[in-house]
Amino acid sequence: MSARKAEAVVIGGGAAGMMAALTAARRGKNVILVEHEKFCGKKLRITGKGRCNVCNDCDVRTFLKNVPGNAKFLYSALNRFSPADTMAFFESLGVPLKTERGNRVFPVSDNAHDIARALESAMKRAGVKIVYGNAEEIVTDGGAVSAVRCADGLIECRSAVIATGGASYPLTGSTGDGYRMARALGHTVTPLRPSLVPLESDDPDCAEMQGFSLKNVTLTLLDRNGKACYSELGEMMFTHFGVTGPLVLSASAHMRDDSLAPYEIVIDLKPGLDEKKLDARLLRDFEKYKNRDYANALSDLAGRTMIPVLIRRSGIPGDTKVNAVTREQRQTLLRLLKAFRVSIRGPRPVAEAIVTSGGVSVREIDPRSMESKLVRGLFFAGEILDVDAYTGGFNLQIAWSTGHMAGENI
Ligand SMILES: Cc1cc2nc3c(=O)[nH]c(=O)nc-3n(C[C@H](O)[C@H](O)[C@H](O)COP(=O)(O)OP(=O)(O)OC[C@H]3O[C@@H](n4cnc5c(N)ncnc54)[C@H](O)[C@@H]3O)c2cc1C
């Protein structure tokens, strides 16, 4: 079969790859995008629980505070294509957006497919050719890209963008191929770790309470020295392996230093009440249920699933009559409600993480172009890079900004 030709081949039709291909094609480049799933944007379509938190409507300084490692590397890309540019871009493609709590931006339709479809149509209009198949290797000649080898043959090109995503949710297509391709070209891949991921605990109370959710609680993550690394009000859930839910995923992004393990989470079950107010509340409840057993007096304070655990942890025998509970015992219960502790063994595997932390070392990439410093004509964009952010639309913005920058510099 004779080799196909393009000025640029973009490997990966996710958020970053589609943005890179579109940007380059709009500049008049002849672009082929290779995607090994049956359609583009498989992960993009499940983001934000199917609603797609497209970006965060904030300035670049605030944005960079939400990138815990290698934030500086993104400075140029974000200034060139900022969250405001992302919003204007999707509106210009006919996708109206709205901004919710925490400056999180979503399509008005609450439908992630609208974002993916808008990108696909724009690529089509700009003349991007999509090839569905597996890209296997980048071929170089004299230190410069000369072709991309796909399962069905070579595509000759002078530029290639590796936008194959991370190692998370491999069923969406991000199988980690790009790391192998990058290593084969001499690039360093820093250790891959899960981030925004559920956490495992050896505490049997978690399994006992599996499926039980907590709303309006404050979760604080403590390192081994008892230092708080994260604290936030929100929701979480117990599971058979430990804990999950928005608060837990966010907390996991702060567990970046293994030397500070083991970590522990402390849940304030009554964050709206300080100790004095909570004590008054306990006294009121105990007065209301004064003739009951202690085990039957907690129903106004905690969910049914949690009550047996609270009773056990408080050390107060369940058959104690409420009017016989001592002040000291009440204080023990109060402390438990303000600080319910769960030991953390570690994160779930990277395949279950929302994002992959670690990746192609940013030291070997020019932040003003996304071009490799090792191979001419080789570019990187998106989650494959050793950058990741907290939740709130920041990770997709990294894909948009780095994809745009690669597309501009091909
Ligand atoms: C459940 C979930 C929800 C999320 N929600 C949000 C959210 O609301 N907001 C947010 O900001 N971030 C969210 N994220 C993170 C965000 O989706 C990713 O950071 C982003 O998709 C990364 O984009 P990417 O283009 O780098 O990689 P991907 O989107 O993973 O795209 C990579 C593409 O490359 C293709 N590919 C890989 N290898 C090859 C190969 N060898 N040949 C051809 N094609 C290949 C893959 O099939 C895939 O289509 C979420 C992630 C998950 C898992």
mmCIF file of C-alpha atoms and ligand atoms in Angstrom, residues 11-17 34-37 41-44 46-49 52-54 133-136 163-166 169 172-175 177-178 181 353-355 381-384 392-397 399, ligand 1:
data_model
loop_
_atom_site.group_PDB
_atom_site.id
_atom_site.type_symbol
_atom_site.label_atom_id
_atom_site.label_comp_id
_atom_site.label_asym_id
_atom_site.label_seq_id
_atom_site.Cartn_x
_atom_site.Cartn_y
_atom_site.Cartn_z
ATOM 1 C CA ILE A 11 -2.706 10.889 17.458
ATOM 2 C CA GLY A 12 -5.798 10.765 19.663
ATOM 3 C CA GLY A 13 -9.239 12.231 19.056
ATOM 4 C CA GLY A 14 -9.889 13.335 22.620
ATOM 5 C CA ALA A 15 -10.256 16.897 23.873
ATOM 6 C CA ALA A 16 -6.621 17.853 23.280
ATOM 7 C CA GLY A 17 -6.233 16.051 19.949
ATOM 8 C CA VAL A 34 -5.884 9.070 14.089
ATOM 9 C CA GLU A 35 -8.301 7.701 16.679
ATOM 10 C CA HIS A 36 -8.380 4.053 17.702
ATOM 11 C CA GLU A 37 -11.866 4.062 19.207
ATOM 12 C CA GLY A 41 -14.209 12.059 22.342
ATOM 13 C CA LYS A 42 -15.262 8.878 24.126
ATOM 14 C CA LYS A 43 -13.963 10.196 27.458
ATOM 15 C CA LEU A 44 -15.099 13.745 26.753
ATOM 16 C CA ILE A 46 -18.719 11.066 29.944
ATOM 17 C CA THR A 47 -17.080 14.048 31.631
ATOM 18 C CA GLY A 48 -18.914 15.898 34.373
ATOM 19 C CA LYS A 49 -21.305 12.934 34.783
ATOM 20 C CA CYS A 52 -19.075 18.077 30.699
ATOM 21 C CA ASN A 53 -17.538 20.657 32.968
ATOM 22 C CA VAL A 54 -15.879 22.332 29.984
ATOM 23 C CA GLY A 133 -7.259 2.946 13.611
ATOM 24 C CA ASN A 134 -4.386 2.426 15.996
ATOM 25 C CA ALA A 135 -1.274 4.586 15.825
ATOM 26 C CA GLU A 136 1.686 2.464 16.855
ATOM 27 C CA ALA A 163 -2.550 13.516 22.392
ATOM 28 C CA THR A 164 -3.327 10.007 23.555
ATOM 29 C CA GLY A 165 -4.463 10.990 27.053
ATOM 30 C CA GLY A 166 -3.465 9.449 30.375
ATOM 31 C CA TYR A 169 -10.446 4.958 32.361
ATOM 32 C CA THR A 172 -12.470 5.227 26.884
ATOM 33 C CA GLY A 173 -9.398 4.623 24.692
ATOM 34 C CA SER A 174 -6.676 6.164 26.848
ATOM 35 C CA THR A 175 -4.659 2.991 27.069
ATOM 36 C CA ASP A 177 0.076 4.078 24.209
ATOM 37 C CA GLY A 178 1.452 7.596 24.029
ATOM 38 C CA MET A 181 5.723 6.182 21.906
ATOM 39 C CA ALA A 353 -8.924 7.721 38.534
ATOM 40 C CA ILE A 354 -10.469 10.764 36.873
ATOM 41 C CA VAL A 355 -6.995 11.907 35.867
ATOM 42 C CA ALA A 381 -0.965 17.948 24.290
ATOM 43 C CA GLY A 382 -3.396 17.052 27.056
ATOM 44 C CA GLU A 383 -3.287 14.574 29.871
ATOM 45 C CA ILE A 384 -0.228 12.736 28.549
ATOM 46 C CA GLY A 392 -13.722 22.129 38.419
ATOM 47 C CA GLY A 393 -13.068 22.045 34.667
ATOM 48 C CA PHE A 394 -9.333 22.633 34.999
ATOM 49 C CA ASN A 395 -8.233 19.351 33.432
ATOM 50 C CA LEU A 396 -10.214 19.888 30.252
ATOM 51 C CA GLN A 397 -8.884 23.440 30.067
ATOM 52 C CA ALA A 399 -6.370 19.845 27.153
HETATM 53 C C1 LIG B 1 -15.319 10.050 34.403
HETATM 54 C C2 LIG B 1 -14.497 11.286 34.087
HETATM 55 C C3 LIG B 1 -15.084 12.529 34.216
HETATM 56 C C4 LIG B 1 -14.320 13.683 33.963
HETATM 57 N N1 LIG B 1 -14.945 14.891 34.057
HETATM 58 C C5 LIG B 1 -14.228 16.012 33.793
HETATM 59 C C6 LIG B 1 -14.863 17.278 33.792
HETATM 60 O O1 LIG B 1 -16.093 17.395 33.931
HETATM 61 N N2 LIG B 1 -14.084 18.380 33.591
HETATM 62 C C7 LIG B 1 -12.728 18.289 33.366
HETATM 63 O O2 LIG B 1 -12.084 19.324 33.219
HETATM 64 N N3 LIG B 1 -12.124 17.086 33.286
HETATM 65 C C8 LIG B 1 -12.839 15.945 33.481
HETATM 66 N N4 LIG B 1 -12.221 14.735 33.369
HETATM 67 C C9 LIG B 1 -10.808 14.695 32.927
HETATM 68 C C10 LIG B 1 -10.744 14.906 31.404
HETATM 69 O O3 LIG B 1 -11.713 14.096 30.787
HETATM 70 C C11 LIG B 1 -9.375 14.559 30.832
HETATM 71 O O4 LIG B 1 -8.369 15.261 31.540
HETATM 72 C C12 LIG B 1 -9.322 14.926 29.343
HETATM 73 O O5 LIG B 1 -10.283 14.168 28.638
HETATM 74 C C13 LIG B 1 -7.948 14.682 28.767
HETATM 75 O O6 LIG B 1 -8.014 14.915 27.387
HETATM 76 P P1 LIG B 1 -6.978 14.256 26.379
HETATM 77 O O7 LIG B 1 -7.397 14.656 25.021
HETATM 78 O O8 LIG B 1 -5.597 14.544 26.821
HETATM 79 O O9 LIG B 1 -7.182 12.690 26.576
HETATM 80 P P2 LIG B 1 -8.449 11.761 26.211
HETATM 81 O O10 LIG B 1 -9.693 12.528 26.329
HETATM 82 O O11 LIG B 1 -8.278 10.548 27.037
HETATM 83 O O12 LIG B 1 -8.231 11.409 24.681
HETATM 84 C C14 LIG B 1 -7.204 10.574 24.227
HETATM 85 C C15 LIG B 1 -7.645 9.951 22.930
HETATM 86 O O13 LIG B 1 -6.551 9.265 22.333
HETATM 87 C C16 LIG B 1 -7.019 8.042 21.768
HETATM 88 N N5 LIG B 1 -5.857 7.142 21.648
HETATM 89 C C17 LIG B 1 -5.071 6.676 22.644
HETATM 90 N N6 LIG B 1 -4.090 5.901 22.140
HETATM 91 C C18 LIG B 1 -4.258 5.897 20.787
HETATM 92 C C19 LIG B 1 -3.553 5.268 19.720
HETATM 93 N N7 LIG B 1 -2.485 4.498 19.932
HETATM 94 N N8 LIG B 1 -3.998 5.463 18.450
HETATM 95 C C20 LIG B 1 -5.088 6.236 18.216
HETATM 96 N N9 LIG B 1 -5.788 6.843 19.188
HETATM 97 C C21 LIG B 1 -5.385 6.687 20.468
HETATM 98 C C22 LIG B 1 -8.065 7.592 22.765
HETATM 99 O O14 LIG B 1 -8.948 6.652 22.218
HETATM 100 C C23 LIG B 1 -8.733 8.910 23.133
HETATM 101 O O15 LIG B 1 -9.818 9.210 22.293
HETATM 102 C C24 LIG B 1 -12.960 13.571 33.590
HETATM 103 C C25 LIG B 1 -12.384 12.307 33.447
HETATM 104 C C26 LIG B 1 -13.149 11.167 33.686
HETATM 105 C C27 LIG B 1 -12.508 9.825 33.513
#
